Each structure stands twice: as C-alpha cells, then as structure tokens.
mmCIF file of C-alpha atoms in Angstrom:
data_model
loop_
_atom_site.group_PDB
_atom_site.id
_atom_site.type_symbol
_atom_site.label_atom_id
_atom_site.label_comp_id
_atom_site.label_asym_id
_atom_site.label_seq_id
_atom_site.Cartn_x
_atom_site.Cartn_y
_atom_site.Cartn_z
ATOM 1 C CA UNK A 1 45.448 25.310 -56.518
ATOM 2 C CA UNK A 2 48.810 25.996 -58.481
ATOM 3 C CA UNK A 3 48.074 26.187 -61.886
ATOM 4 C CA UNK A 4 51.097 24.849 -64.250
ATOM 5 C CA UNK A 5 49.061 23.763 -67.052
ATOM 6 C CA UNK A 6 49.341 25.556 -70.720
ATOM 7 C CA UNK A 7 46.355 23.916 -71.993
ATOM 8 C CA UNK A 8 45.429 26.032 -75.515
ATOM 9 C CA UNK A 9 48.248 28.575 -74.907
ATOM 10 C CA UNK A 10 49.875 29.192 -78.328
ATOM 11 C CA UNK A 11 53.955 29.366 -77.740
ATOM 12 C CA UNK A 12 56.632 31.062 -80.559
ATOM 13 C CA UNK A 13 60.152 29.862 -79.355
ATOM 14 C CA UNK A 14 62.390 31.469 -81.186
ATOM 15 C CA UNK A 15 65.635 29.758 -82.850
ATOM 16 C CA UNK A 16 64.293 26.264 -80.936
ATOM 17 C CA UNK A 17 65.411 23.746 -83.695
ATOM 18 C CA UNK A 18 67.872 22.141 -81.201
ATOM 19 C CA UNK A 19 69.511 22.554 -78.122
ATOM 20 C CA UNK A 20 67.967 24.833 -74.656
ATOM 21 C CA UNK A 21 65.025 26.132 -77.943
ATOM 22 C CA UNK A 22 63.969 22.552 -78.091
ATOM 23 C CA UNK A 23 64.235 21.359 -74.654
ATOM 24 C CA UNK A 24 62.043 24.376 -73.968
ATOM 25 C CA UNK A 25 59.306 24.083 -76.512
ATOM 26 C CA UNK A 26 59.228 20.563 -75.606
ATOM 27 C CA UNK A 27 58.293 21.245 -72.285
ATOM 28 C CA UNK A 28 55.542 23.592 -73.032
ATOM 29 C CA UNK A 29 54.130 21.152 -75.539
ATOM 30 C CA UNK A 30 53.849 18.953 -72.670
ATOM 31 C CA UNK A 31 52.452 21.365 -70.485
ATOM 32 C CA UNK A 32 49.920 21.661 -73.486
ATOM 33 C CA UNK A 33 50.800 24.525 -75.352
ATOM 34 C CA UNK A 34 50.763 24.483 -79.075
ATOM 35 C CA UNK A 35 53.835 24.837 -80.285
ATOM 36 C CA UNK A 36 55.630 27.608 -83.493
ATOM 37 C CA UNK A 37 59.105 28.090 -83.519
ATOM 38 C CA UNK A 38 61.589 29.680 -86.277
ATOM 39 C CA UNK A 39 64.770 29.465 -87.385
ATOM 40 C CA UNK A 40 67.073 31.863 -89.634
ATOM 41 C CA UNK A 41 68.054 29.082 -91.929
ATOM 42 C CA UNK A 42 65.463 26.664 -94.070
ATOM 43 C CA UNK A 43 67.873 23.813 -93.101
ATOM 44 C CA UNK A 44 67.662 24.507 -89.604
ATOM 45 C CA UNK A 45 63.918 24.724 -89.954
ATOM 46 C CA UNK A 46 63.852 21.785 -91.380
ATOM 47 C CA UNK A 47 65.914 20.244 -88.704
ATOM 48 C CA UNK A 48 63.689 21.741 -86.244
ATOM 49 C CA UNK A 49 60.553 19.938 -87.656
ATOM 50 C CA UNK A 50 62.151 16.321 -88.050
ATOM 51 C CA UNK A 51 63.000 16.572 -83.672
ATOM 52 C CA UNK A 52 59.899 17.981 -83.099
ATOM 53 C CA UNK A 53 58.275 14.799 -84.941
ATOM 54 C CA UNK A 54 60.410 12.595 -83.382
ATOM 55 C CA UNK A 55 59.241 13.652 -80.038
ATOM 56 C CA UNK A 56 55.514 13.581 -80.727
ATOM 57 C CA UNK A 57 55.327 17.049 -81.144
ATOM 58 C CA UNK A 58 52.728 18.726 -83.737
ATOM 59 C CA UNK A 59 54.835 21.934 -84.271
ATOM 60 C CA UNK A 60 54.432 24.559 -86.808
ATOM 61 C CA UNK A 61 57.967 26.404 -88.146
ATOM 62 C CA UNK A 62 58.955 29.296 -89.827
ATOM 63 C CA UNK A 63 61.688 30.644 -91.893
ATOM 64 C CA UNK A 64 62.707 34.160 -90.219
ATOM 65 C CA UNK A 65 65.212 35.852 -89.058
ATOM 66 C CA UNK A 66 64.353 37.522 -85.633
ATOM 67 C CA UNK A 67 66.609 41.276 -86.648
ATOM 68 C CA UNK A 68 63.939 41.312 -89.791
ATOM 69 C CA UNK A 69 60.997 43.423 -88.176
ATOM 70 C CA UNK A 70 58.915 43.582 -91.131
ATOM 71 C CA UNK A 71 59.594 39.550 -91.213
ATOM 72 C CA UNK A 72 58.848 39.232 -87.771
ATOM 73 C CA UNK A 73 55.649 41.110 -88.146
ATOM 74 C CA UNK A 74 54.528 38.959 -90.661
ATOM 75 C CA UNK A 75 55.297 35.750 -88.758
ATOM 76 C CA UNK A 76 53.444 37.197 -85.941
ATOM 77 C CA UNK A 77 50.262 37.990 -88.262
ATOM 78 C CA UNK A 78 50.322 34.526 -89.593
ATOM 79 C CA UNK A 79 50.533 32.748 -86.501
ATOM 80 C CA UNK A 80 47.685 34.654 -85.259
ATOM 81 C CA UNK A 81 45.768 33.715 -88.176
ATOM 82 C CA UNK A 82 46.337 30.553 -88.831
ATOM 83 C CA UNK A 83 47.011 29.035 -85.204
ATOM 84 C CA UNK A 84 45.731 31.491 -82.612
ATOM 85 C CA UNK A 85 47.387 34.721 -80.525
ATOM 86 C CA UNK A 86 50.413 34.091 -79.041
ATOM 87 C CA UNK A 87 50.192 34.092 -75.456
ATOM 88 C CA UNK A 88 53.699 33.293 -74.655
ATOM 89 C CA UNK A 89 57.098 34.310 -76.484
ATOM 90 C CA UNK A 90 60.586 32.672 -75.688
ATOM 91 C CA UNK A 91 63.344 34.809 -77.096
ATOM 92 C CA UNK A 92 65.547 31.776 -77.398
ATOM 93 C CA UNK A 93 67.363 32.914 -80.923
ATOM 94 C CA UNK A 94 71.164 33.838 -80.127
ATOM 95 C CA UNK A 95 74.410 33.899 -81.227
ATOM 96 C CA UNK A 96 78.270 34.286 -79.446
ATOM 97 C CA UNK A 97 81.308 35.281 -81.128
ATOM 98 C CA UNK A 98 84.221 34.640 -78.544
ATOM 99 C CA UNK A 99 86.518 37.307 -80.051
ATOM 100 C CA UNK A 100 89.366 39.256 -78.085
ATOM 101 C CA UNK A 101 87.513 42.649 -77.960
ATOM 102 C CA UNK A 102 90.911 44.545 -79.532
ATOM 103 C CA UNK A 103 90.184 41.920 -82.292
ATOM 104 C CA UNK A 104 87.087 42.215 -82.900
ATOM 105 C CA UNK A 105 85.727 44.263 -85.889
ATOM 106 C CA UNK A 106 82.556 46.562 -84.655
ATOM 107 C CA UNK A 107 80.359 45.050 -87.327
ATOM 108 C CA UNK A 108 81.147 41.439 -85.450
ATOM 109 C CA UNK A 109 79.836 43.610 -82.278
ATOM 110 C CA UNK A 110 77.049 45.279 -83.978
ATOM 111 C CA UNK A 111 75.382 41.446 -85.356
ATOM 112 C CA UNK A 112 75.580 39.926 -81.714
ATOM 113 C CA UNK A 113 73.741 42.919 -79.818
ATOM 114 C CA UNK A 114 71.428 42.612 -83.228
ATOM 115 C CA UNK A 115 70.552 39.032 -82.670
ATOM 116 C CA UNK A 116 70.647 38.660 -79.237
ATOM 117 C CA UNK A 117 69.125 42.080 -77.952
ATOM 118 C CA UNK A 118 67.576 43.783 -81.093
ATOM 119 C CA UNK A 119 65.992 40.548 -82.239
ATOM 120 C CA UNK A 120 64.068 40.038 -78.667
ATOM 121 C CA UNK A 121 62.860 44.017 -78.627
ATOM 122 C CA UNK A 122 61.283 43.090 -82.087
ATOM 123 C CA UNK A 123 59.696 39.950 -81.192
ATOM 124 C CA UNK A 124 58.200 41.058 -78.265
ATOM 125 C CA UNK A 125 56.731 44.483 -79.510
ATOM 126 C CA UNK A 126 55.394 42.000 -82.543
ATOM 127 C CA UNK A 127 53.367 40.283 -79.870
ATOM 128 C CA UNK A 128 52.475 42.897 -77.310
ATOM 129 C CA UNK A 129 49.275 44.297 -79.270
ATOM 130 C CA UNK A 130 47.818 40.619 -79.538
ATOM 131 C CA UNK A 131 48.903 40.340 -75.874
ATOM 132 C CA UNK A 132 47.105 43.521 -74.411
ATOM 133 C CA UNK A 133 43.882 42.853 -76.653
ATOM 134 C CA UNK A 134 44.068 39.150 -74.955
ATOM 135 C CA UNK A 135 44.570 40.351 -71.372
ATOM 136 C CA UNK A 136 47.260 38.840 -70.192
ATOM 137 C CA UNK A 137 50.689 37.367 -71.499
ATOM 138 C CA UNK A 138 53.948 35.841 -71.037
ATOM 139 C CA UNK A 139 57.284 36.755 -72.756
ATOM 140 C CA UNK A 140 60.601 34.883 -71.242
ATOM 141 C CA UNK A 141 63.946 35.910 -72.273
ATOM 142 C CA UNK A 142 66.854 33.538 -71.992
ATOM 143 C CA UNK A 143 69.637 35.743 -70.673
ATOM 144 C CA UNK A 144 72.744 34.223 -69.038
ATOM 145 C CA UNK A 145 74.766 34.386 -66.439
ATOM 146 C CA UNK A 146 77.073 36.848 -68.810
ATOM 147 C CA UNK A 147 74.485 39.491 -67.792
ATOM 148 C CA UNK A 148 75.910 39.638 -64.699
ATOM 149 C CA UNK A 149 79.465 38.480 -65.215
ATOM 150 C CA UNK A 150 82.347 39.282 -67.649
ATOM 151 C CA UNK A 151 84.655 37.272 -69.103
ATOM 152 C CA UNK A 152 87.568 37.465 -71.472
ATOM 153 C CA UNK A 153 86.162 37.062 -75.469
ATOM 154 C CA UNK A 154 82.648 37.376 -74.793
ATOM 155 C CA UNK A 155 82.613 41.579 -74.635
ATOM 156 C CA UNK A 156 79.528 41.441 -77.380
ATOM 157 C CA UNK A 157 77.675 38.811 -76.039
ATOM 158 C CA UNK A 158 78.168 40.031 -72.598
ATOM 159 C CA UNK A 159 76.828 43.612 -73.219
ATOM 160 C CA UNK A 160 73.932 41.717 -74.987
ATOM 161 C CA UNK A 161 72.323 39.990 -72.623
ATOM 162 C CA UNK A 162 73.416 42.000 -69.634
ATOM 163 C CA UNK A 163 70.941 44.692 -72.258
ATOM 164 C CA UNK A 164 68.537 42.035 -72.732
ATOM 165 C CA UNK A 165 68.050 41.863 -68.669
ATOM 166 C CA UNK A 166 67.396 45.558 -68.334
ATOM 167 C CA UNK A 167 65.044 44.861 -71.774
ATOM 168 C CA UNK A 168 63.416 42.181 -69.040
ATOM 169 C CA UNK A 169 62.695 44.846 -66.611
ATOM 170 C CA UNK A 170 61.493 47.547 -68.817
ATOM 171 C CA UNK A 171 58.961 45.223 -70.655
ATOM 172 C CA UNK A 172 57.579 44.568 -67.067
ATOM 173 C CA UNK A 173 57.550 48.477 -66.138
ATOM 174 C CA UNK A 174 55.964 49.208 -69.332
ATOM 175 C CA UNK A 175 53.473 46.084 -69.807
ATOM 176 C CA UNK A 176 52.573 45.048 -66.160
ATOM 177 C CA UNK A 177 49.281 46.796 -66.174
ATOM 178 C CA UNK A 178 47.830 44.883 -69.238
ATOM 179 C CA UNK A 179 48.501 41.323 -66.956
ATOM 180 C CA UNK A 180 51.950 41.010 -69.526
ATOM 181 C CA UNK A 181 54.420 39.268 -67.573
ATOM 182 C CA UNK A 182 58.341 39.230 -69.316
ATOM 183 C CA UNK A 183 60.764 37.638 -67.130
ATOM 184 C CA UNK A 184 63.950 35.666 -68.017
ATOM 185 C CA UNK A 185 65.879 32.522 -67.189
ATOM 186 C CA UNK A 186 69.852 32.596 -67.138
ATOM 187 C CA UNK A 187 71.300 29.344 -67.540
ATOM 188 C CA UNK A 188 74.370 28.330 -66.470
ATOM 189 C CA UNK A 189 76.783 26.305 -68.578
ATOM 190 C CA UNK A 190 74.471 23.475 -70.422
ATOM 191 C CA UNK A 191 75.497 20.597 -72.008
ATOM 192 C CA UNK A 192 74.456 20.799 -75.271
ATOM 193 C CA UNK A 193 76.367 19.373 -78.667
ATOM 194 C CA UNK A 194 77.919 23.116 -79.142
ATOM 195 C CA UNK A 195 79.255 22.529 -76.066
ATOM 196 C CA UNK A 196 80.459 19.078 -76.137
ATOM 197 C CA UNK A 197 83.890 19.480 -77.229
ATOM 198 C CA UNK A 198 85.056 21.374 -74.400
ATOM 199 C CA UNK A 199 83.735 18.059 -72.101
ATOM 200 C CA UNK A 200 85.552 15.750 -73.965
ATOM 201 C CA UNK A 201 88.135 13.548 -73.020
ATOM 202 C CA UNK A 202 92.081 14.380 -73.096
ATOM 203 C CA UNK A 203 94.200 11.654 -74.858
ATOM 204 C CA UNK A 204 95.327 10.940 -71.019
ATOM 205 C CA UNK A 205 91.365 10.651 -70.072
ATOM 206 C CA UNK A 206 91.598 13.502 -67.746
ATOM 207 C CA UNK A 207 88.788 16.071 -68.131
ATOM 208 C CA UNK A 208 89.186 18.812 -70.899
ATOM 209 C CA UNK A 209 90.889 22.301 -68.923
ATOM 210 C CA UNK A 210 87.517 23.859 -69.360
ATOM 211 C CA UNK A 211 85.284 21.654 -68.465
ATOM 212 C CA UNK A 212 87.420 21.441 -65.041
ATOM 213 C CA UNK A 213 87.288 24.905 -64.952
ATOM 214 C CA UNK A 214 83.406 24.797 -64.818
ATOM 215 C CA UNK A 215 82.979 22.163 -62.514
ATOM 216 C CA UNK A 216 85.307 23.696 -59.988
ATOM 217 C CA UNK A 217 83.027 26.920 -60.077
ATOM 218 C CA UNK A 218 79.489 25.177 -59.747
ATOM 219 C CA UNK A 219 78.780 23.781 -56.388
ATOM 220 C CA UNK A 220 76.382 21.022 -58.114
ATOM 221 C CA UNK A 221 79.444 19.914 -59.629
ATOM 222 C CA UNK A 222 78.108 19.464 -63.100
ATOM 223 C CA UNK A 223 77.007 20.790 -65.784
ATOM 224 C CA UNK A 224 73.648 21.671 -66.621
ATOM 225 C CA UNK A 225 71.260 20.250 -68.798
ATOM 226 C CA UNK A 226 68.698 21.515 -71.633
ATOM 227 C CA UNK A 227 65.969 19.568 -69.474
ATOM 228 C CA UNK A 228 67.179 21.286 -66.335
ATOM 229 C CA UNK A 229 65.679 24.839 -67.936
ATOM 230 C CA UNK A 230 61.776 22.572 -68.735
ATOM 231 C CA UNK A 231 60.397 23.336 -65.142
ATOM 232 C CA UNK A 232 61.807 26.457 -65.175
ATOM 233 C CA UNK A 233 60.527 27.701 -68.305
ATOM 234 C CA UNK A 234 56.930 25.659 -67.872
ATOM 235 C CA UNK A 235 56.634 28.072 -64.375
ATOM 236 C CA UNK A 236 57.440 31.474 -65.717
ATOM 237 C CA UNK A 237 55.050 30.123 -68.742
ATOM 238 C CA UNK A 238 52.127 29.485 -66.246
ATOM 239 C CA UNK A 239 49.274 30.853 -63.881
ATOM 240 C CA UNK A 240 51.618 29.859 -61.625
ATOM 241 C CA UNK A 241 54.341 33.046 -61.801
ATOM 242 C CA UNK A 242 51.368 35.285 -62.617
ATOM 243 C CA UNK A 243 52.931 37.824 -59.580
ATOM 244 C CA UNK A 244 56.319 37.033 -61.003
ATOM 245 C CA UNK A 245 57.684 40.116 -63.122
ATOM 246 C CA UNK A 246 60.839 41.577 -64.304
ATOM 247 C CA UNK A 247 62.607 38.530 -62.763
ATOM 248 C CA UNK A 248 65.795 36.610 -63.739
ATOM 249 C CA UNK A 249 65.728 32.710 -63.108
ATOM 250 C CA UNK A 250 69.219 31.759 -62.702
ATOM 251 C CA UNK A 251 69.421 28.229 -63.691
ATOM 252 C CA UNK A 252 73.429 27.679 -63.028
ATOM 253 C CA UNK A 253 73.730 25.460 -60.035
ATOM 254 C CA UNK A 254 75.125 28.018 -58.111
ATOM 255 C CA UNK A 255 77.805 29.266 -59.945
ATOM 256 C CA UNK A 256 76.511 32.783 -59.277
ATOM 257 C CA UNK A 257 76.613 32.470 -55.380
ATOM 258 C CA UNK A 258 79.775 30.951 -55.244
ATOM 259 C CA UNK A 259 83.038 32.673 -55.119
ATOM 260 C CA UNK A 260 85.290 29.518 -55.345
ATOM 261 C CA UNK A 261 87.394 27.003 -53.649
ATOM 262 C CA UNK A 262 90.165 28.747 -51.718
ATOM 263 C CA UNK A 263 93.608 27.545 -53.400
ATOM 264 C CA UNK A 264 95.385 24.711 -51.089
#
C-alpha cells in the first residue's frame, strides 16, 4: 500500500509565512506532520503564526535568516530539542531582483545566490547529521522553471536556482546511502498576491500584457496555484517517493514542454 501519510514527521519550511511556504506547510500539516517554519523578519513571523492559526494549524516559528549558519544551527538544535528531529526540510526561503544584468551591482547578485542557493546548502547540512542518525530523510528544494530557462532581468535568480538544481543532485549523490532523499519541485508561474498585479485588469478590461504572455505559453491555460504544489510536495515528503532522488517536479502546466503557438 502507498504510503502518503506524515504522521509524527517534524517539517522546517523555510520562509513559509505566506504564499507557495504556506500552501506547502499546510499540506504537510494535513498529511500530519508537525509543523516549524521561519522567517527573516519578526513581522513576517508574526504574520506567519496568525495564517497558520487561522487554518487550524499548531505551528511553531522562528526568527532566522537562512544565510546565518551559526543562526541556522541554532534553530536546528532547538527544534530538535524542543519538538523532535527534523525529518523533512523545504528550502522555500527566496528572493528575485528583476534587474537588467548591465545594471545590476554584483552585491545585488551576490544576496540572491546567498538567499536562494547559499541559504538551502546551510539548511540542509544543519539537518543532515539528525537525518543520518534517524535513518532516513527528506529535503525538497523549490527550484523553478528559471533553472532551466533564461530570461531577460532574472540573470541572479536564474543562476540561483539553476545552482540550487545541481545542489538537488549532489545532496542525493552524497546522502542516498543514509535513506536521505533531496529532490525539488519547480513551479511554474503561481498566483500568489506578489504576483497579482501583473493579472490585473487593464482600464479597457483586457488581460494585463504579461499575464497574456503566460497564458499563451502554458498549455493548461492558467496560471498555477499555491495549492497546485500540496500533492506535489505531500509525495516527495512521503514513503511514497522513497525511490525518488535527485529529481525535479516541474509543477508548470506544461510550459516546459511547449514551444508555443506558431504566429498566424
């Protein structure tokens, strides 16, 4: 029998106050993991807490930020003191800066690869000794479809998680013996409230140039949504993907096997 359920797993989502975080966590709560997350920012901590509430959720969160490795280490010691070993990590935590690269300063380039590659190589080698004492262990990384695409401004955030997919594959090479599975899920374009104003409305209520754009591109015709990434996340979380390793979950509706209407 297929086993989905997370029943006493302990999960640390990182940066899962709102948004594809939350959605996440949410679904492993469900699943019946326990739930820690942590957020750079007391305010977005705090944030984190009142949605977690709101949806029934007992979660514990922390105020860290994931490129602080003697932070992180400490997080990690607490958690396992206080709530139990972490058997599965979501590096959620991320940033963008959509910056022309021949405008953008290389400490700008520098703090994205920090957050969004450095900051998942710390969490998981925080969690990897608890892991291998345990047995067996599950870290996903949320990549994106920029780490297999380019695309004008995104030069940083592209080299970060195409690094963070190779990160994916090493973990796996490194950790597979000790029953540690890392794999990652890619979503496509999700519709989330950072994302809202490019699916607005135009004054003449035709559809916003990008949000065209990204419908023309995905053969669902849509965009995605946080709960689209909850079965996703609760499989690569589970028994279930426990021969699953050094994998990327594209969650994009297709975008990546599509080349495109042809012009008319």
């Amino acid at each position: 029998m297929v086993n989905f359920s997370l029943e006493g797993k302990v999960a640390l989502v990182t940066g899962a106050a709102y948004g594809i975080g939350l959605a996440i966590a949410q679904a492993l709560s469900e699943a019946g993991a326990k739930i820690v997350f942590n957020c750079s920012r007391q305010e977005t901590v705090d944030r984190g807490l009142k949605a977690y509430k709101e949806l029934g959720i007992e979660a514990k969160g922390y105020l860290c930020d994931v490129t602080d490795e003697a932070a992180v280490k400490e997080m990690v010691a607490d958690i396992e003191a206080t709530v139990g070993t972490i058997d599965i990590l979501v590096n959620n935590a991320g940033i963008i800066k959509r910056i022309p690269m021949e405008e953008m300063e290389a400490e700008e380039f520098r703090r994205v690869i920090d957050v969004d590659l450095v900051g998942p190589f710390i969490c998981a080698k925080a969690v990897i000794p608890g892991m291998i004492k345990k047995g067996h262990g599950k870290i996903i990384n949320i990549c994106s479809m920029m780490s297999e695409l380019g695309r004008e401004t995104v030069s940083a955030y592209a080299s970060a998680k195409g690094g963070l997919k190779m990160l994916t594959r090493n973990i796996c090479s490194e950790y597979g013996e000790h029953n540690i599975q890392c794999n990652a899920i890619g979503p496509g374009y999700i519709a989330t409230e950072q994302t809202a104003p490019l699916r607005e409305r135009q004054a003449d209520g035709s559809r916003h140039p990008f949000d065209s754009f990204i419908i023309s591109k995905t053969p669902a015709a849509r965009w995605g949504n946080p709960e689209d990434l909850m079965g996703p996340a609760v499989f690569l979380a589970s028994d279930a993907s426990n021969f699953v390793n050094g994998h990327v979950l594209y969650v994009d509706g297709g975008i990546l096997a599509y080349i495109g209407k042809q012009p008319k």
